[in-house]
Tab-separated table of C-alpha atoms in Angstrom:
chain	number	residue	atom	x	y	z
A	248	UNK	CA	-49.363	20.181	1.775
A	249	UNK	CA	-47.534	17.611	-0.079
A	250	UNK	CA	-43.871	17.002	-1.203
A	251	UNK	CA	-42.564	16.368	-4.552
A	252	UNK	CA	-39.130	15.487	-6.019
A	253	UNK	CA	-35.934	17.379	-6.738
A	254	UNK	CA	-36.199	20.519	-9.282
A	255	UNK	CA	-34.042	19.890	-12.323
A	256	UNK	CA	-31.043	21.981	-12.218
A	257	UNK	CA	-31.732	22.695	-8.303
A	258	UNK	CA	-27.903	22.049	-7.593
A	259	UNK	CA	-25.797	23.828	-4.532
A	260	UNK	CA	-24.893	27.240	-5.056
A	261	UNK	CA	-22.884	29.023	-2.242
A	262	UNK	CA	-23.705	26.585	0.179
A	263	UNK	CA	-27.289	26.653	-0.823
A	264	UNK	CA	-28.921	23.043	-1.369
A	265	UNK	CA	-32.354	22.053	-2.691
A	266	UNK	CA	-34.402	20.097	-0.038
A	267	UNK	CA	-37.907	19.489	-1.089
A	268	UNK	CA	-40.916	20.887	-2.940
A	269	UNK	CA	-43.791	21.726	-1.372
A	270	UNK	CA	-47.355	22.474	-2.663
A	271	UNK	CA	-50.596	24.010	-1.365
A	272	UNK	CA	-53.836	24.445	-2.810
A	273	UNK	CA	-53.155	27.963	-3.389
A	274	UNK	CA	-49.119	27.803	-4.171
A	275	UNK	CA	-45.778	25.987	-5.092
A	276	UNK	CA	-42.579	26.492	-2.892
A	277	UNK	CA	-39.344	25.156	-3.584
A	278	UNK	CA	-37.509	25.338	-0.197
A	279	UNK	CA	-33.263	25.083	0.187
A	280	UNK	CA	-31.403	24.981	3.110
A	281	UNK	CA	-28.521	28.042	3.032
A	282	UNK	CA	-25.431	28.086	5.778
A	283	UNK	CA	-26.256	31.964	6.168
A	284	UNK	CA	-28.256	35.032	5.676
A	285	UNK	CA	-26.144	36.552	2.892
A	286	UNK	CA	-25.693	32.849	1.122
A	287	UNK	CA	-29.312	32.662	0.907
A	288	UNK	CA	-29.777	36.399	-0.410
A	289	UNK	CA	-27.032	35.922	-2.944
A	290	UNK	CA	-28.632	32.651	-3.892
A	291	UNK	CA	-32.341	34.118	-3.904
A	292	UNK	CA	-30.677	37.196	-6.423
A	293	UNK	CA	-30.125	34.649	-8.967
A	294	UNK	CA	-32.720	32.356	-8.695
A	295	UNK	CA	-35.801	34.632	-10.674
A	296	UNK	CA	-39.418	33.373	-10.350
A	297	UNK	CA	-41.209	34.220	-12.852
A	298	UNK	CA	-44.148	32.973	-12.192
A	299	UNK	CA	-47.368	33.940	-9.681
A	300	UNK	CA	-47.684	31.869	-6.551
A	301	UNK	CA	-44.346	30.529	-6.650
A	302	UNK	CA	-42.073	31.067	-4.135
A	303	UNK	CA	-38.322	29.805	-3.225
A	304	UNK	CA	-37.685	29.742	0.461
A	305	UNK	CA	-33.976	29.450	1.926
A	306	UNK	CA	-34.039	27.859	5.503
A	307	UNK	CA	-30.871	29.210	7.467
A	308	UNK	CA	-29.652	29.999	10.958
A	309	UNK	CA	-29.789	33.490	10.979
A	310	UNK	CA	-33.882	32.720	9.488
A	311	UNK	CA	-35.658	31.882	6.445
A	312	UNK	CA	-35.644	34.109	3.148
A	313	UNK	CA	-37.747	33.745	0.133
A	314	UNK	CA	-38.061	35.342	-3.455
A	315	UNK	CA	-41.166	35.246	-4.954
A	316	UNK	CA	-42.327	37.286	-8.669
A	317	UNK	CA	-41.645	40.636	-6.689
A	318	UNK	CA	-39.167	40.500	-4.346
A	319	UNK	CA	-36.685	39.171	-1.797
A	320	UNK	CA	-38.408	38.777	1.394
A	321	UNK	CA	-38.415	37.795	5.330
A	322	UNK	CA	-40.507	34.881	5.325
A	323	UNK	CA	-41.388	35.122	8.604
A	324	UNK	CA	-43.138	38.000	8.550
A	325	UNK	CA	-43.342	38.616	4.460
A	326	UNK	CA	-41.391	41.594	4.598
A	327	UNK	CA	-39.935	42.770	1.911
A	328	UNK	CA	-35.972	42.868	1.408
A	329	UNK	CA	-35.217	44.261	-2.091
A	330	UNK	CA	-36.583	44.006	-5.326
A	331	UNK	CA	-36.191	40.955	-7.252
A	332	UNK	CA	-34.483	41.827	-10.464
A	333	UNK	CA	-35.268	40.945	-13.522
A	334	UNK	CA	-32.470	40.105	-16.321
A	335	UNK	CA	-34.030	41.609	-19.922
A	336	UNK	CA	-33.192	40.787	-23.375
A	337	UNK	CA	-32.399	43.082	-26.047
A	338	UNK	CA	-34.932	42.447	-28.094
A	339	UNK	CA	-38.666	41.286	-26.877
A	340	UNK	CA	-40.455	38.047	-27.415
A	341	UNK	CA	-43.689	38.898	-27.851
A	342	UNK	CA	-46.696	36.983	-25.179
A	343	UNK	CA	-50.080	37.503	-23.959
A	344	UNK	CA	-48.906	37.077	-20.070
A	345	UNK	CA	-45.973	37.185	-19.890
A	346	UNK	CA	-43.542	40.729	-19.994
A	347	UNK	CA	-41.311	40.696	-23.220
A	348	UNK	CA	-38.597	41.919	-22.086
A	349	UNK	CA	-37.562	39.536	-18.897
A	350	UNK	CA	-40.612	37.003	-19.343
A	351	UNK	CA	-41.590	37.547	-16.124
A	352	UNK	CA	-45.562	36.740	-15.534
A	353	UNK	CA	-47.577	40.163	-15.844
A	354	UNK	CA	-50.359	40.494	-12.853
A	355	UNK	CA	-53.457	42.092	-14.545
A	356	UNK	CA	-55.124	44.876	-13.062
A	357	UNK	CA	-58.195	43.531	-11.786
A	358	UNK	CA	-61.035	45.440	-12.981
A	359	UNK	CA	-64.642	43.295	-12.307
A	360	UNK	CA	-67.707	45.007	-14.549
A	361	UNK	CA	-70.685	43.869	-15.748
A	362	UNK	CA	-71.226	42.678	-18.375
A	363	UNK	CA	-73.674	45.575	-19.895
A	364	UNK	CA	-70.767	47.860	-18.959
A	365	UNK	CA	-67.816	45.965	-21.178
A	366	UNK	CA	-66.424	48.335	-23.500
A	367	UNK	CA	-68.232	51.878	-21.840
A	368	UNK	CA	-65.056	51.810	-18.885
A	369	UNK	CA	-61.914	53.769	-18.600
A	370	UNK	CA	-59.137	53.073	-16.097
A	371	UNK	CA	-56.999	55.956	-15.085
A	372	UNK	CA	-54.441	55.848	-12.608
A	373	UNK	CA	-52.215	58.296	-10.673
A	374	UNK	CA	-48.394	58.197	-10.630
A	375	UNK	CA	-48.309	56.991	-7.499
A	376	UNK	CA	-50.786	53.867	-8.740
A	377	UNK	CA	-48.513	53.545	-11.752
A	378	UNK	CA	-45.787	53.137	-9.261
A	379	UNK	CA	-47.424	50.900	-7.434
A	380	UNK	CA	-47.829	48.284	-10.302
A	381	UNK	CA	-44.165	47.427	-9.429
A	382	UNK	CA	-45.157	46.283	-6.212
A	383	UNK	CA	-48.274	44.380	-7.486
A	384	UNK	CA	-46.482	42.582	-10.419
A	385	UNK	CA	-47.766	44.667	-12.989
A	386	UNK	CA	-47.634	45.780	-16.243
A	387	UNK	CA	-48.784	47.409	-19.651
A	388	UNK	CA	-49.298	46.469	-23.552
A	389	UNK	CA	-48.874	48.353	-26.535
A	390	UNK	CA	-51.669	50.214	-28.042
A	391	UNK	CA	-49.439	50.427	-30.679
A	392	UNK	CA	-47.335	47.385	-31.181
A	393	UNK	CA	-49.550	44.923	-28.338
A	394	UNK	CA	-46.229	44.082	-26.285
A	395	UNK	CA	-46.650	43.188	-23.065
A	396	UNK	CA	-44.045	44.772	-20.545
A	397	UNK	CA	-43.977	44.743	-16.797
A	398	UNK	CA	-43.484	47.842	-14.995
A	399	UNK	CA	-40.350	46.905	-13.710
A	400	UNK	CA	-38.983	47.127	-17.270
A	401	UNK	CA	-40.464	50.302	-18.678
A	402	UNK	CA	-38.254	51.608	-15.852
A	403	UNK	CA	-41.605	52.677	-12.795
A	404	UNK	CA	-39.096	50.560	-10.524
A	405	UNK	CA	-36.522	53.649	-10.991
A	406	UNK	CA	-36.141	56.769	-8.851
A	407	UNK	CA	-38.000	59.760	-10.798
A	408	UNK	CA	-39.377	56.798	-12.961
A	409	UNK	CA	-42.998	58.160	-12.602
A	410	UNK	CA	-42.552	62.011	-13.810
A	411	UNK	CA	-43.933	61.520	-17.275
A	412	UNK	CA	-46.435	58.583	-18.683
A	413	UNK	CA	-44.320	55.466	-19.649
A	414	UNK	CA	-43.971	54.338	-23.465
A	415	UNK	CA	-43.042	51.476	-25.342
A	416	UNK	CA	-39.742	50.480	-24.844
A	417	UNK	CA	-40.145	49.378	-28.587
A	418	UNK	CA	-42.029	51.683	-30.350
A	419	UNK	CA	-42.385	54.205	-28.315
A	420	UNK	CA	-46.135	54.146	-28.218
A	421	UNK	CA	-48.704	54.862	-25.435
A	422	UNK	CA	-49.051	52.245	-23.375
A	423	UNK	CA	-52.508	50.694	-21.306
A	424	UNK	CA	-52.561	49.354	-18.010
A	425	UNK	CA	-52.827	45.258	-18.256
A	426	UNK	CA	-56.402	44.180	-16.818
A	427	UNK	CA	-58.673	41.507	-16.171
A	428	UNK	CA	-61.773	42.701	-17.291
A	429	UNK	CA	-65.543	40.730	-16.917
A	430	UNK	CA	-68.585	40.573	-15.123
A	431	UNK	CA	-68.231	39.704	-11.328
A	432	UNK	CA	-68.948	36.062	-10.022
A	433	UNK	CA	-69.111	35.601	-6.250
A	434	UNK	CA	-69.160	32.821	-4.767
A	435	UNK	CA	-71.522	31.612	-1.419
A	436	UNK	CA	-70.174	30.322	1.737
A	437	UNK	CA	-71.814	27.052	2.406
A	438	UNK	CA	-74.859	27.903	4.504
A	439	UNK	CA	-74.040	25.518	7.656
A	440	UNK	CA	-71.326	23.995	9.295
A	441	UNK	CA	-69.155	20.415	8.519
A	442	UNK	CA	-68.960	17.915	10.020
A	443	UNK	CA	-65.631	19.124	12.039
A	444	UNK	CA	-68.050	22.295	12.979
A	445	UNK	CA	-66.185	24.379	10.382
A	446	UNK	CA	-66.995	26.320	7.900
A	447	UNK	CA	-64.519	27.441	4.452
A	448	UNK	CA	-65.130	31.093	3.027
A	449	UNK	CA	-64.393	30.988	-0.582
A	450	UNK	CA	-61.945	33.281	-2.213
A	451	UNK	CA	-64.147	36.369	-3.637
A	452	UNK	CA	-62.815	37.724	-7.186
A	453	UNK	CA	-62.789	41.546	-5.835
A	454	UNK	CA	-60.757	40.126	-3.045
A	455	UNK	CA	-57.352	41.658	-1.488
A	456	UNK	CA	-54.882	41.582	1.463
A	457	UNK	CA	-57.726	42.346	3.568
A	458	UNK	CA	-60.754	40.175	2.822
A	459	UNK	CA	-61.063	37.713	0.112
A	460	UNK	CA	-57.591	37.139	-1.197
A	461	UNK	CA	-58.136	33.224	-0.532
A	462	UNK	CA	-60.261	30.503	0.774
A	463	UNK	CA	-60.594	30.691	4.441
A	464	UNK	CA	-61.822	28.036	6.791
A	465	UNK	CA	-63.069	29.409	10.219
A	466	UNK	CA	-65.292	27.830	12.952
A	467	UNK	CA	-69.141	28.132	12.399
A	468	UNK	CA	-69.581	29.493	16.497
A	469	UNK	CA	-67.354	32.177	16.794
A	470	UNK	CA	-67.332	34.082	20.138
A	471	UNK	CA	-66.516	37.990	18.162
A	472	UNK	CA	-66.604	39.875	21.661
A	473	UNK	CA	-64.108	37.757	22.781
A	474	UNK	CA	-62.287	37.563	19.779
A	475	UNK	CA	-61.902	41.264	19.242
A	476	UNK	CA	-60.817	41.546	23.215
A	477	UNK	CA	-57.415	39.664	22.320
A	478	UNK	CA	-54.376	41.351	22.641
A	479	UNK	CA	-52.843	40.741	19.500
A	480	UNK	CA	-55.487	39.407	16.410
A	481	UNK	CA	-54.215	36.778	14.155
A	482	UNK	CA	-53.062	36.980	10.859
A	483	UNK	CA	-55.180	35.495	8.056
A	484	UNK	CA	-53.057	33.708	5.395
A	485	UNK	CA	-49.414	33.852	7.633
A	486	UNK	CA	-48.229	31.333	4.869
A	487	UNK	CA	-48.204	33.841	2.099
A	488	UNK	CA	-45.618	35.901	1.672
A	489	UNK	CA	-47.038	38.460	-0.846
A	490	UNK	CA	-50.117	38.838	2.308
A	491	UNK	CA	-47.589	39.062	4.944
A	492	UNK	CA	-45.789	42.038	2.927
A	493	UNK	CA	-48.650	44.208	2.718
A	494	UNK	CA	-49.949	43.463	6.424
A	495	UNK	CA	-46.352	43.933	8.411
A	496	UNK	CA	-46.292	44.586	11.578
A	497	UNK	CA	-46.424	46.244	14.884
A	498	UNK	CA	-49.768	48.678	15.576
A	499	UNK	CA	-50.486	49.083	11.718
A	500	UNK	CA	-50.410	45.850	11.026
A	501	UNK	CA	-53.313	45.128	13.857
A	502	UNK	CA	-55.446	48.648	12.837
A	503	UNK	CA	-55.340	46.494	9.383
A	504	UNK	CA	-55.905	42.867	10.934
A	505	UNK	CA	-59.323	44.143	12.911
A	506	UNK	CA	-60.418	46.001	9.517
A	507	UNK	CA	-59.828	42.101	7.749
A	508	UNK	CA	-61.360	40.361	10.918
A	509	UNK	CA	-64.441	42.889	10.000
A	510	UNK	CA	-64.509	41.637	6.973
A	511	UNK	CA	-64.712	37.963	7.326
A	512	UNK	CA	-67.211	38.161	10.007
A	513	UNK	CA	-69.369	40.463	7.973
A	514	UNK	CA	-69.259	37.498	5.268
A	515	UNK	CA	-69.269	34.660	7.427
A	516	UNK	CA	-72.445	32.626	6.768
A	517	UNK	CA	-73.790	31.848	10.352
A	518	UNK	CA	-75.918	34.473	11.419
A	519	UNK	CA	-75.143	34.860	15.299
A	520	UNK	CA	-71.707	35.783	13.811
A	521	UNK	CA	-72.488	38.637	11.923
A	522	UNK	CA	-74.596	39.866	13.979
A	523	UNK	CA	-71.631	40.007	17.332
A	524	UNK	CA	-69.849	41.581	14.907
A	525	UNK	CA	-71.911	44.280	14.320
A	526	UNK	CA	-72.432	44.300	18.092
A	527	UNK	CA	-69.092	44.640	19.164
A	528	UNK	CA	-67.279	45.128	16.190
A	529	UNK	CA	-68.894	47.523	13.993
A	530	UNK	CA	-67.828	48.477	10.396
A	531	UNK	CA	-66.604	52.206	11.314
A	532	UNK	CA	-64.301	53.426	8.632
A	533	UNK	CA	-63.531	52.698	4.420
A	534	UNK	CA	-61.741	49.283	4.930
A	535	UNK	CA	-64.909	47.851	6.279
A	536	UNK	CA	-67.612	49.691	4.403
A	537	UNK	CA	-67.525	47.345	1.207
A	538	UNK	CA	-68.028	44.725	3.278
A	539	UNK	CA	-70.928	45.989	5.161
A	540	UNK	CA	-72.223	46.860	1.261
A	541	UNK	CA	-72.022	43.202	0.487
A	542	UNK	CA	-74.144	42.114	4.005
A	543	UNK	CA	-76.677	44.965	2.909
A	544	UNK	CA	-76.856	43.070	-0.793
A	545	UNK	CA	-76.496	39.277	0.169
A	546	UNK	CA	-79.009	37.601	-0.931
A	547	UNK	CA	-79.038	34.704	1.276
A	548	UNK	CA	-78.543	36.982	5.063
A	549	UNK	CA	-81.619	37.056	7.055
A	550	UNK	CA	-83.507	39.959	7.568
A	551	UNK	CA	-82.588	40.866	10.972
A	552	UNK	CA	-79.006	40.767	9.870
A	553	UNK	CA	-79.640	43.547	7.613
A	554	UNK	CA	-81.622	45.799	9.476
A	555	UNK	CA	-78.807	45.781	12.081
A	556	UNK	CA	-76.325	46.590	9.395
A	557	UNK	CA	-78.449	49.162	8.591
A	558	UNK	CA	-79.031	51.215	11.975
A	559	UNK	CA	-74.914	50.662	12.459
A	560	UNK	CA	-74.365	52.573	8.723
A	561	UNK	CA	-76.584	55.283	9.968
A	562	UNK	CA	-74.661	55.705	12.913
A	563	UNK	CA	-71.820	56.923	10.797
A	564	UNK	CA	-70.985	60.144	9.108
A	565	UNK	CA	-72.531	61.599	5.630
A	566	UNK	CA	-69.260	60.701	4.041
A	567	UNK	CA	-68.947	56.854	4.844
A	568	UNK	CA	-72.369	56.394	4.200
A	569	UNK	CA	-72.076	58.282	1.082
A	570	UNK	CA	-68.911	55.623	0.385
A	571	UNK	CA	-71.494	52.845	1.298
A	572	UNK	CA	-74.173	53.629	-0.844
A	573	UNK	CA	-71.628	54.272	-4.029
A	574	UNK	CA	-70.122	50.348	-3.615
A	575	UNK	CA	-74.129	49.112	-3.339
A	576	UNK	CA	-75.240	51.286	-6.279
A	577	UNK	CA	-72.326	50.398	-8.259
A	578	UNK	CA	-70.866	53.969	-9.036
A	579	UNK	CA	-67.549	54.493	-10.286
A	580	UNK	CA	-65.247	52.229	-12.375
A	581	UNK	CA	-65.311	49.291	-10.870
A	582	UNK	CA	-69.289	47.570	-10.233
A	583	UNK	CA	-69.958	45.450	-7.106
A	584	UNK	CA	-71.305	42.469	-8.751
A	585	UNK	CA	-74.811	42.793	-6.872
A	586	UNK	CA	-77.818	41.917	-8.598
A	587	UNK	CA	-80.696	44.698	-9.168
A	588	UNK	CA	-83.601	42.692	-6.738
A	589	UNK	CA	-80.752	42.867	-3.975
A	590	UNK	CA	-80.135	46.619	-4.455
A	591	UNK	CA	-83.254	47.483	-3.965
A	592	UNK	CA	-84.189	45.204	-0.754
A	593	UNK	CA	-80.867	46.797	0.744
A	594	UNK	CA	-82.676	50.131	-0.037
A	595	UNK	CA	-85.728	49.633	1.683
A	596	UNK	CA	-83.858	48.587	4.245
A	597	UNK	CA	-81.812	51.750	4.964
A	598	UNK	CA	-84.863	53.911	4.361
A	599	UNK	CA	-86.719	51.982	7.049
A	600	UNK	CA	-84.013	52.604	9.960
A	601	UNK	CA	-82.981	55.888	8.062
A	602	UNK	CA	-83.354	58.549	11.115
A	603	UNK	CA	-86.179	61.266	10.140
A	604	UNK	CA	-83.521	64.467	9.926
A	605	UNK	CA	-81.581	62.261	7.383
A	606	UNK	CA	-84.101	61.413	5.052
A	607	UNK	CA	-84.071	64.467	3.023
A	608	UNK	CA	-80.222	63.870	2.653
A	609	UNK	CA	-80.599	60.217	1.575
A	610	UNK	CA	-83.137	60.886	-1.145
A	611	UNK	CA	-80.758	63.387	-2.311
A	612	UNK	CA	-77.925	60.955	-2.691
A	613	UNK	CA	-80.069	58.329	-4.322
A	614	UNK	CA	-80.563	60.893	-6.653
A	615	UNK	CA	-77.189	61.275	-8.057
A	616	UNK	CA	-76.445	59.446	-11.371
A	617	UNK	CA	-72.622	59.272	-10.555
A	618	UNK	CA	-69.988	60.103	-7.711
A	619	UNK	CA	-67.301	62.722	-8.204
């Protein structure tokens, strides 16, 4: 982390002082010092981000209190306060990323395809999703007019703002979810340790809150039996506040910190790890299956690896390994990035530990050119 100069313009403002900038590999945050809770909120209410990954913290007694392109938050835990609002002119100034209407950054819905499947992809979305693109920074364009315009200003961040499909605030036309569309690059851990004994997970572009939403560095020897038998598992990325939101805490935010612990030790690159994970850890319900897809596919995890992966998927219901085999074989919208040769050695895999009164089943599901 490293510390920069004073922002321009970063004068007092109800008590509230600029100290420092910080910066990370992975963010920017412009810390003040506040004399009080509601100092800091009132100050955070009028100082709009509108940018991703930066974040303006406010250091007081009562606790620190950030604002980031979403909301006011605890920073302590992440969680959120009340929406950040966003001042919007009259008329629009028209961008590729950024919403016209407040010129706040649009998020893009990530959507990772192959490339033989550009242009031959829909993306539908409930209410409730369309909803939730206030929460993830969000937004739409114009089919129409190609505006871009957050969800926060086509009114989703309004009560009953969800009963009919949104439209252009300026023409009124029908309006497409924002995405990120193209073929899915994922990139290897390094295969052995530094020389500190460590090892750093890279970020993986179909990534979230729960695995992948940034680099990670972890030991190479990891004792997972004993690291699962702690009383209370340890957040991920406790420095990010838009992570820290979505995790919480309490008992839901540890049923969703053993699902990301799952995760990472299903990717880590030594293979003693993976394996004590799915030992004493195994993948057992939908936030861990795409993970155990991507052992199953790796190209680089050893045999043995993968035909314990295998025998633990077959210990599991029709319906999670019907969930499993849909992320390997790529159906639905969104593709898993695997190549074909990798596909088919996962396969041969599961048919091998496949139990004999299941095999008729599994052939069947192979069979299917698409899941409902």
């Amino acid at each position: 982390m490293s510390f920069l100069g004073r922002n321009e313009g970063g004068g007092p403002a109800g008590g509230v002082q600029f100290k420092q900038t910080e910066t990370t590999a992975t963010a920017t945050y412009h810390v003040y010092g506040g004399p009080s809770r509601q100092a800091a909120l009132e100050f955070l209410r009028g100082a709009h981000v509108k940018d991703e990954l930066v974040y303006n913290i406010v250091e007081t007694p009562e606790g620190n209190f950030g604002r980031d392109l979403i909301y006011l938050f605890h920073e302590a835990d992440g969680k959120p306060i009340e929406l950040g609002e966003r001042p919007q002119s009259q008329s629009p100034t028209p961008s590729s990323t950024r919403c016209a209407w407040c010129g706040f950054f649009v998020v893009p819905y990530k959507v990772s395809i192959n490339d033989e499947n550009v242009g031959s992809v829909g993306l539908y979305l409930t209410y409730d999703e369309l909803a939730g693109l206030v929460q993830m920074g969000g937004g739409f364009h114009c089919r129409a007019c190609s505006l871009l315009q957050c969800a926060v200003c086509i009114g989703l961040a309004r009560a009953g703002g969800v009963a009919r499909e949104p439209l252009c605030r300026a023409c009124g036309g029908q309006l497409s979810v924002q995405t990120e569309v193209g073929p899915v690059r994922r990139a290897a851990a390094p295969s052995e340790p530094d020389g500190e004994q460590m090892v750093t997970l890279p970020a993986d572009p179909m990534g979230d809150e729960l695995w992948g939403m940034a680099p990670l560095r972890l030991p190479w020897n990891i004792d997972v039996a004993r690291f699962f038998g702690q009383s209370a598992l340890p957040y991920l990325w406790p420095q990010d506040s838009r992570y820290m939101a979505y995790i919480g805490s309490g008992e839901r935010a540890q049923t969703l910190l053993r699902a990301s612990w799952i995760n990472v030790f299903l990717h880590h690159p030594n293979p003693e790890v993976t394996l004590g994970c799915l030992c004493s850890a195994p993948p057992d319900g939908m936030l861990t299956l795409g993970s155990l897809a991507d052992l199953l596919a790796s190209p680089t995890a050893e045999p043995r690896v993968k035909e314990e992966a295998s025998r633990g998927l077959w210990r599991l219901s029709d319906g999670l390994v019907s969930y499993a085999l849909n992320v390997l074989l790529s159906r639905g919208v969104i593709t898993s990035g695997y190549d074909t040769n990798s596909v088919h050695q996962a396969l041969g895999h599961l048919r091998t530990a496949c139990p004999r009164e299941r095999r008729v089943w599994f052939d069947e599901q192979l069979a299917r050119p698409e899941d409902d």
